[in-house]
Amino acid sequence: MTSNTEKLQKVLARAGLGSRREMEAAIEAGRVKVNGKVASLGDRIEMRDRVAFDDRPVTLRGAEETPRRVIMYNKPEGELCTRKDPEGRRTVFERLPRLKGERWIAIGRLDINTSGLLLFTTDGELANRLMHPSTQIEREYAVRVMGEVRKEHVVAMVEGVMLEDGPARFTDVQEFGGEGINTWFHVVIMEGRNREVRRLWESQGLTVSRLKRVRYGNIFLDKRAKAGEWVELSQDEIDDLAQSAGLTPRKVPELTPDEKNRWSRDKNKRRPVQAMRKPRNSNGR
C-alpha cells in the first residue's frame, strides 16, 4: 500500500457527494466504479484513478482543493433531515442555497419534532470529524420538561444511565426558568445518538415537550437566522470549527457573481414555516 492512496469513501465525501457514511452505503450498494469496475468497501484510490458515481464521472480533489463553506440553519419543527421524503413531507434541504457541482452535507441530524441549529458544509472531511464521537464536540439543547424534576434525576443523568444502545450522560444540566409543565433546562451532550436527549429524560420518568438545539461546538444559534432561515458563517467561525475538529484553517472561497445572485434569490424564497403540504383527496384534489 502506497502512502498516496486514500479510502474511497473519504475521497467521495470530500468531493461533496455526501457524508462519509452515505458514501459507504453507496459503495456497498454498487453505485461507485473505479477505473470501470464496481468498487468495494475498503478500496483505496489515487487521485489519478477514474471514479464514477451512478455512472457519472467524479472530479477528484485533494484535501486543500476542497471548498470549505459552512451555513447555519434554524430548523423548524416538522421538517425532516433527509434529502427526499417518499411521503412528500418538507425537508431541511429544500430551504438551503443551491450549489453548482457540490452538495450540502449535514453535520449531524435533528428529528422531526426537534427544532434549532443545524450546520451544513461542503467539506466532507470537516463534517465527518465534527460528527465523530472521538472529537468530543459539545451539543447544547434547550429542553422543556413535563413532570417534577428532582435533584436525584439531574444527578443520575449527569453520572450516566444505561440506555438500550449503551451508557449515556449529560455533561451539564442547568435550570433555565419556568415552572410546572413549563420548566426549561439547558443540557449539554457530547454525541449525537438517535433521540438521546429525550431518552435520557425518559429514563427518569420525565417527558420532553419541547426540544431545541441552541449550540454546536462554538457555534450558537442567534438572531441572524429565524426559523426556516439560513446564514453563511464567517471566516473566523469556520476556522474555529475546523480547529476544534483538528483540521487546518482554510480560506473560505468567495462567491462568484452568479452564486451571489442565486443565493440571494434562494434566501428571499420564504414560505410560512408551518405551511405543510395538504394530502390529496380521493378525487385527486
mmCIF file of C-alpha atoms in Angstrom:
data_model
loop_
_atom_site.group_PDB
_atom_site.id
_atom_site.type_symbol
_atom_site.label_atom_id
_atom_site.label_comp_id
_atom_site.label_asym_id
_atom_site.label_seq_id
_atom_site.Cartn_x
_atom_site.Cartn_y
_atom_site.Cartn_z
ATOM 1 C CA MET A 1 0.000 0.000 0.000
ATOM 2 C CA THR A 2 1.406 3.356 -1.012
ATOM 3 C CA SER A 3 1.174 6.452 1.124
ATOM 4 C CA ASN A 4 -0.573 8.498 -1.590
ATOM 5 C CA THR A 5 -3.744 6.386 -1.528
ATOM 6 C CA GLU A 6 -6.890 7.280 0.392
ATOM 7 C CA LYS A 7 -10.064 5.460 1.339
ATOM 8 C CA LEU A 8 -12.615 5.725 -1.444
ATOM 9 C CA GLN A 9 -15.459 6.905 0.804
ATOM 10 C CA LYS A 10 -13.258 9.690 2.173
ATOM 11 C CA VAL A 11 -12.445 10.979 -1.323
ATOM 12 C CA LEU A 12 -16.121 10.807 -2.377
ATOM 13 C CA ALA A 13 -17.225 12.730 0.715
ATOM 14 C CA ARG A 14 -14.570 15.359 0.039
ATOM 15 C CA ALA A 15 -15.951 15.712 -3.476
ATOM 16 C CA GLY A 16 -19.219 16.878 -1.891
ATOM 17 C CA LEU A 17 -21.341 13.852 -2.804
ATOM 18 C CA GLY A 18 -22.486 13.256 0.772
ATOM 19 C CA SER A 19 -21.235 12.286 4.198
ATOM 20 C CA ARG A 20 -18.674 9.511 4.613
ATOM 21 C CA ARG A 21 -21.376 7.221 5.989
ATOM 22 C CA GLU A 22 -23.612 7.923 2.984
ATOM 23 C CA MET A 23 -20.709 7.152 0.657
ATOM 24 C CA GLU A 24 -20.016 3.848 2.427
ATOM 25 C CA ALA A 25 -23.654 2.881 1.847
ATOM 26 C CA ALA A 26 -23.387 3.903 -1.832
ATOM 27 C CA ILE A 27 -20.261 1.779 -2.296
ATOM 28 C CA GLU A 28 -21.958 -1.226 -0.678
ATOM 29 C CA ALA A 29 -24.946 -0.698 -2.998
ATOM 30 C CA GLY A 30 -22.670 -0.941 -6.066
ATOM 31 C CA ARG A 31 -23.208 2.672 -7.138
ATOM 32 C CA VAL A 32 -19.484 3.516 -7.365
ATOM 33 C CA LYS A 33 -16.987 2.399 -10.001
ATOM 34 C CA VAL A 34 -13.215 2.820 -10.037
ATOM 35 C CA ASN A 35 -11.472 2.526 -13.392
ATOM 36 C CA GLY A 36 -14.588 0.929 -14.842
ATOM 37 C CA LYS A 37 -15.041 -1.732 -12.144
ATOM 38 C CA VAL A 38 -17.604 -1.768 -9.345
ATOM 39 C CA ALA A 39 -15.841 -0.691 -6.150
ATOM 40 C CA SER A 40 -15.872 -2.479 -2.811
ATOM 41 C CA LEU A 41 -15.943 -1.015 0.675
ATOM 42 C CA GLY A 42 -12.347 -0.737 1.865
ATOM 43 C CA ASP A 43 -10.918 0.144 -1.557
ATOM 44 C CA ARG A 44 -8.223 2.821 -1.626
ATOM 45 C CA ILE A 45 -7.578 5.039 -4.619
ATOM 46 C CA GLU A 46 -5.129 7.587 -6.005
ATOM 47 C CA MET A 47 -6.032 10.978 -7.449
ATOM 48 C CA ARG A 48 -5.222 9.681 -10.952
ATOM 49 C CA ASP A 49 -7.889 6.945 -10.768
ATOM 50 C CA ARG A 50 -11.136 7.311 -12.710
ATOM 51 C CA VAL A 51 -14.144 7.290 -10.375
ATOM 52 C CA ALA A 52 -17.830 7.280 -11.320
ATOM 53 C CA PHE A 53 -20.840 7.717 -9.028
ATOM 54 C CA ASP A 54 -24.118 6.412 -10.510
ATOM 55 C CA ASP A 55 -22.169 6.189 -13.809
ATOM 56 C CA ARG A 56 -21.328 9.901 -13.733
ATOM 57 C CA PRO A 57 -17.637 10.919 -13.591
ATOM 58 C CA VAL A 58 -16.489 12.378 -10.278
ATOM 59 C CA THR A 59 -13.990 15.222 -10.167
ATOM 60 C CA LEU A 60 -11.479 14.205 -7.501
ATOM 61 C CA ARG A 61 -9.994 16.877 -5.259
ATOM 62 C CA GLY A 62 -7.072 16.901 -2.887
ATOM 63 C CA ALA A 63 -7.795 17.986 0.672
ATOM 64 C CA GLU A 64 -6.560 21.539 0.087
ATOM 65 C CA GLU A 65 -8.664 21.935 -3.062
ATOM 66 C CA THR A 66 -11.990 21.287 -1.330
ATOM 67 C CA PRO A 67 -14.101 24.431 -0.861
ATOM 68 C CA ARG A 68 -14.971 24.783 2.817
ATOM 69 C CA ARG A 69 -18.239 26.619 3.198
ATOM 70 C CA VAL A 70 -20.488 26.308 6.235
ATOM 71 C CA ILE A 71 -24.004 27.601 6.776
ATOM 72 C CA MET A 72 -26.146 27.648 9.905
ATOM 73 C CA TYR A 73 -29.822 26.747 9.501
ATOM 74 C CA ASN A 74 -32.589 27.308 12.060
ATOM 75 C CA LYS A 75 -34.730 24.202 11.643
ATOM 76 C CA PRO A 76 -38.438 24.471 12.468
ATOM 77 C CA GLU A 77 -40.341 21.521 13.892
ATOM 78 C CA GLY A 78 -41.953 19.374 11.192
ATOM 79 C CA GLU A 79 -39.008 19.240 8.778
ATOM 80 C CA LEU A 80 -37.031 16.076 8.067
ATOM 81 C CA CYS A 81 -33.227 15.835 7.928
ATOM 82 C CA THR A 82 -33.251 13.902 4.663
ATOM 83 C CA ARG A 83 -32.765 14.902 1.038
ATOM 84 C CA LYS A 84 -36.090 13.463 -0.168
ATOM 85 C CA ASP A 85 -39.128 12.080 1.607
ATOM 86 C CA PRO A 86 -41.358 9.484 -0.119
ATOM 87 C CA GLU A 87 -44.390 10.908 1.690
ATOM 88 C CA GLY A 88 -43.737 14.397 0.336
ATOM 89 C CA ARG A 89 -43.031 15.996 3.707
ATOM 90 C CA ARG A 90 -40.810 19.061 3.769
ATOM 91 C CA THR A 91 -37.082 18.527 4.258
ATOM 92 C CA VAL A 92 -34.343 20.838 5.523
ATOM 93 C CA PHE A 93 -32.522 20.616 2.186
ATOM 94 C CA GLU A 94 -35.397 22.340 0.348
ATOM 95 C CA ARG A 95 -34.572 25.652 2.034
ATOM 96 C CA LEU A 96 -30.793 25.678 1.524
ATOM 97 C CA PRO A 97 -28.984 27.765 -1.126
ATOM 98 C CA ARG A 98 -28.219 25.861 -4.312
ATOM 99 C CA LEU A 99 -24.686 24.816 -5.154
ATOM 100 C CA LYS A 100 -23.143 24.145 -8.538
ATOM 101 C CA GLY A 101 -21.082 20.956 -8.687
ATOM 102 C CA GLU A 102 -21.260 20.446 -4.911
ATOM 103 C CA ARG A 103 -23.696 19.278 -2.255
ATOM 104 C CA TRP A 104 -24.520 20.416 1.240
ATOM 105 C CA ILE A 105 -23.569 17.808 3.835
ATOM 106 C CA ALA A 106 -25.456 17.879 7.135
ATOM 107 C CA ILE A 107 -23.292 17.926 10.258
ATOM 108 C CA GLY A 108 -25.498 15.722 12.405
ATOM 109 C CA ARG A 109 -29.274 15.454 12.390
ATOM 110 C CA LEU A 110 -32.344 16.537 14.343
ATOM 111 C CA ASP A 111 -35.542 14.508 14.490
ATOM 112 C CA ILE A 112 -38.783 15.834 13.013
ATOM 113 C CA ASN A 113 -40.045 17.176 16.360
ATOM 114 C CA THR A 114 -36.776 18.911 17.306
ATOM 115 C CA SER A 115 -36.005 22.461 16.185
ATOM 116 C CA GLY A 116 -32.951 24.678 16.205
ATOM 117 C CA LEU A 117 -29.390 24.766 14.986
ATOM 118 C CA LEU A 118 -28.210 22.634 12.075
ATOM 119 C CA LEU A 119 -24.854 23.086 10.339
ATOM 120 C CA PHE A 120 -24.205 22.222 6.697
ATOM 121 C CA THR A 121 -20.863 22.204 4.902
ATOM 122 C CA THR A 122 -19.354 21.454 1.506
ATOM 123 C CA ASP A 123 -16.321 19.825 3.183
ATOM 124 C CA GLY A 124 -16.956 16.118 3.793
ATOM 125 C CA GLU A 125 -13.874 15.705 5.980
ATOM 126 C CA LEU A 126 -14.968 18.575 8.243
ATOM 127 C CA ALA A 127 -18.453 17.048 8.553
ATOM 128 C CA ASN A 128 -17.031 13.628 9.411
ATOM 129 C CA ARG A 129 -14.644 14.987 12.046
ATOM 130 C CA LEU A 130 -17.320 17.117 13.728
ATOM 131 C CA MET A 131 -19.770 14.193 13.915
ATOM 132 C CA HIS A 132 -17.286 11.542 15.063
ATOM 133 C CA PRO A 133 -17.625 10.697 18.796
ATOM 134 C CA SER A 134 -13.841 10.846 19.264
ATOM 135 C CA THR A 135 -13.828 14.595 18.514
ATOM 136 C CA GLN A 136 -15.964 15.268 21.607
ATOM 137 C CA ILE A 137 -17.898 18.248 20.257
ATOM 138 C CA GLU A 138 -20.441 19.721 22.685
ATOM 139 C CA ARG A 139 -24.095 19.966 21.651
ATOM 140 C CA GLU A 140 -26.322 22.174 23.800
ATOM 141 C CA TYR A 141 -30.122 21.909 23.875
ATOM 142 C CA ALA A 142 -32.927 23.919 25.435
ATOM 143 C CA VAL A 143 -35.429 21.438 26.869
ATOM 144 C CA ARG A 144 -38.953 21.938 28.213
ATOM 145 C CA VAL A 145 -39.762 19.107 30.600
ATOM 146 C CA MET A 146 -43.162 17.892 31.817
ATOM 147 C CA GLY A 147 -43.139 16.499 35.327
ATOM 148 C CA GLU A 148 -41.432 17.272 38.605
ATOM 149 C CA VAL A 149 -37.663 17.345 38.111
ATOM 150 C CA ARG A 150 -35.878 16.419 41.331
ATOM 151 C CA LYS A 151 -32.205 16.745 42.216
ATOM 152 C CA GLU A 152 -31.736 12.953 42.059
ATOM 153 C CA HIS A 153 -32.985 12.965 38.452
ATOM 154 C CA VAL A 154 -30.334 15.503 37.441
ATOM 155 C CA VAL A 155 -27.583 13.691 39.354
ATOM 156 C CA ALA A 156 -28.475 10.389 37.666
ATOM 157 C CA MET A 157 -28.394 11.900 34.175
ATOM 158 C CA VAL A 158 -25.034 13.576 34.794
ATOM 159 C CA GLU A 159 -23.467 10.484 36.334
ATOM 160 C CA GLY A 160 -24.816 8.363 33.475
ATOM 161 C CA VAL A 161 -27.658 5.928 32.818
ATOM 162 C CA MET A 162 -27.818 2.772 30.715
ATOM 163 C CA LEU A 163 -29.985 3.123 27.600
ATOM 164 C CA GLU A 164 -30.856 0.322 25.182
ATOM 165 C CA ASP A 165 -27.890 1.261 22.953
ATOM 166 C CA GLY A 166 -25.356 1.773 25.753
ATOM 167 C CA PRO A 167 -24.478 4.239 28.523
ATOM 168 C CA ALA A 168 -25.340 7.916 28.103
ATOM 169 C CA ARG A 169 -24.986 11.089 30.149
ATOM 170 C CA PHE A 170 -25.256 14.846 30.109
ATOM 171 C CA THR A 171 -22.034 16.709 30.874
ATOM 172 C CA ASP A 172 -24.049 19.645 32.215
ATOM 173 C CA VAL A 173 -27.660 20.369 33.242
ATOM 174 C CA GLN A 174 -28.802 23.895 34.150
ATOM 175 C CA GLU A 175 -32.307 25.021 35.095
ATOM 176 C CA PHE A 176 -33.374 27.904 32.870
ATOM 177 C CA GLY A 177 -36.620 29.194 34.335
ATOM 178 C CA GLY A 178 -40.330 28.490 34.231
ATOM 179 C CA GLU A 179 -42.413 26.308 36.493
ATOM 180 C CA GLY A 180 -44.710 23.285 36.408
ATOM 181 C CA ILE A 181 -45.108 21.913 32.878
ATOM 182 C CA ASN A 182 -43.166 24.903 31.508
ATOM 183 C CA THR A 183 -39.859 24.264 33.248
ATOM 184 C CA TRP A 184 -36.919 24.798 30.903
ATOM 185 C CA PHE A 185 -33.411 23.359 31.194
ATOM 186 C CA HIS A 186 -30.241 23.653 29.139
ATOM 187 C CA VAL A 187 -28.332 20.382 28.762
ATOM 188 C CA VAL A 188 -25.008 19.544 27.102
ATOM 189 C CA ILE A 189 -24.202 16.241 25.445
ATOM 190 C CA MET A 190 -21.055 15.092 23.642
ATOM 191 C CA GLU A 191 -22.506 12.816 20.964
ATOM 192 C CA GLY A 192 -25.450 12.681 18.599
ATOM 193 C CA ARG A 193 -27.175 9.331 19.052
ATOM 194 C CA ASN A 194 -30.790 8.998 17.949
ATOM 195 C CA ARG A 195 -33.208 10.781 20.363
ATOM 196 C CA GLU A 196 -30.545 10.629 23.068
ATOM 197 C CA VAL A 197 -31.620 13.802 24.888
ATOM 198 C CA ARG A 198 -35.256 12.703 25.001
ATOM 199 C CA ARG A 199 -34.343 9.167 26.099
ATOM 200 C CA LEU A 200 -32.166 10.401 28.949
ATOM 201 C CA TRP A 201 -35.090 12.370 30.392
ATOM 202 C CA GLU A 202 -37.467 9.463 29.759
ATOM 203 C CA SER A 203 -35.131 7.218 31.797
ATOM 204 C CA GLN A 204 -36.150 9.337 34.812
ATOM 205 C CA GLY A 205 -39.865 9.061 34.081
ATOM 206 C CA LEU A 206 -39.988 12.577 32.609
ATOM 207 C CA THR A 207 -41.301 13.737 29.239
ATOM 208 C CA VAL A 208 -39.707 16.308 26.930
ATOM 209 C CA SER A 209 -42.422 18.520 25.432
ATOM 210 C CA ARG A 210 -40.126 20.886 23.507
ATOM 211 C CA LEU A 211 -36.547 20.414 22.332
ATOM 212 C CA LYS A 212 -34.339 22.911 20.532
ATOM 213 C CA ARG A 213 -30.631 22.738 19.761
ATOM 214 C CA VAL A 214 -29.009 26.079 20.572
ATOM 215 C CA ARG A 215 -25.291 25.336 20.157
ATOM 216 C CA TYR A 216 -22.968 23.006 18.235
ATOM 217 C CA GLY A 217 -19.341 23.345 19.332
ATOM 218 C CA ASN A 218 -18.501 27.050 19.236
ATOM 219 C CA ILE A 219 -21.493 27.991 17.047
ATOM 220 C CA PHE A 220 -24.536 29.431 18.855
ATOM 221 C CA LEU A 221 -27.967 29.806 17.288
ATOM 222 C CA ASP A 222 -28.548 33.551 17.149
ATOM 223 C CA LYS A 223 -30.842 36.169 15.660
ATOM 224 C CA ARG A 224 -29.109 36.047 12.282
ATOM 225 C CA ALA A 225 -31.346 33.121 11.270
ATOM 226 C CA LYS A 226 -35.037 32.995 12.184
ATOM 227 C CA ALA A 227 -36.954 29.702 11.970
ATOM 228 C CA GLY A 228 -36.670 28.375 8.412
ATOM 229 C CA GLU A 229 -33.747 30.682 7.516
ATOM 230 C CA TRP A 230 -30.019 30.093 6.965
ATOM 231 C CA VAL A 231 -26.927 32.277 7.227
ATOM 232 C CA GLU A 232 -23.385 31.711 5.974
ATOM 233 C CA LEU A 233 -20.788 31.521 8.756
ATOM 234 C CA SER A 234 -17.864 33.911 8.849
ATOM 235 C CA GLN A 235 -14.237 33.002 8.156
ATOM 236 C CA ASP A 236 -13.420 33.171 11.901
ATOM 237 C CA GLU A 237 -16.347 30.927 12.846
ATOM 238 C CA ILE A 238 -15.412 28.318 10.226
ATOM 239 C CA ASP A 239 -11.746 28.415 11.262
ATOM 240 C CA ASP A 240 -12.746 27.821 14.901
ATOM 241 C CA LEU A 241 -14.891 24.859 13.839
ATOM 242 C CA ALA A 242 -12.051 23.416 11.761
ATOM 243 C CA GLN A 243 -9.547 23.776 14.601
ATOM 244 C CA SER A 244 -11.927 22.078 17.056
ATOM 245 C CA ALA A 245 -12.055 19.181 14.586
ATOM 246 C CA GLY A 246 -8.264 19.033 14.294
ATOM 247 C CA LEU A 247 -8.156 20.482 10.768
ATOM 248 C CA THR A 248 -6.038 23.322 9.403
ATOM 249 C CA PRO A 249 -7.925 26.575 8.741
ATOM 250 C CA ARG A 250 -8.564 27.285 5.076
ATOM 251 C CA LYS A 251 -9.738 30.413 3.289
ATOM 252 C CA VAL A 252 -13.434 30.365 2.501
ATOM 253 C CA PRO A 253 -13.852 30.825 -1.265
ATOM 254 C CA GLU A 254 -15.615 33.972 -2.395
ATOM 255 C CA LEU A 255 -18.966 33.539 -4.064
ATOM 256 C CA THR A 256 -18.980 34.227 -7.788
ATOM 257 C CA PRO A 257 -21.431 36.906 -9.031
ATOM 258 C CA ASP A 258 -23.706 34.108 -10.301
ATOM 259 C CA GLU A 259 -23.597 32.357 -6.902
ATOM 260 C CA LYS A 260 -24.337 35.619 -5.086
ATOM 261 C CA ASN A 261 -27.407 36.207 -7.250
ATOM 262 C CA ARG A 262 -28.591 32.621 -6.845
ATOM 263 C CA TRP A 263 -28.059 32.599 -3.065
ATOM 264 C CA SER A 264 -29.868 35.932 -2.753
ATOM 265 C CA ARG A 265 -32.849 34.591 -4.706
ATOM 266 C CA ASP A 266 -32.891 31.408 -2.624
ATOM 267 C CA LYS A 267 -32.803 33.409 0.606
ATOM 268 C CA ASN A 268 -35.762 35.501 -0.478
ATOM 269 C CA LYS A 269 -37.864 32.449 -1.376
ATOM 270 C CA ARG A 270 -39.557 32.145 2.015
ATOM 271 C CA ARG A 271 -42.623 30.129 2.854
ATOM 272 C CA PRO A 272 -44.519 30.095 6.162
ATOM 273 C CA VAL A 273 -42.690 27.618 8.362
ATOM 274 C CA GLN A 274 -45.954 25.998 9.464
ATOM 275 C CA ALA A 275 -47.289 25.505 5.938
ATOM 276 C CA MET A 276 -47.489 21.773 5.319
ATOM 277 C CA ARG A 277 -48.474 20.038 2.113
ATOM 278 C CA LYS A 278 -52.105 19.008 2.164
ATOM 279 C CA PRO A 279 -52.786 15.376 1.188
ATOM 280 C CA ARG A 280 -54.860 14.904 -1.921
ATOM 281 C CA ASN A 281 -58.392 13.617 -1.510
ATOM 282 C CA SER A 282 -59.861 10.664 -3.410
ATOM 283 C CA ASN A 283 -60.679 12.963 -6.355
ATOM 284 C CA GLY A 284 -57.000 13.888 -6.716
ATOM 285 C CA ARG A 285 -57.529 17.460 -5.468
#
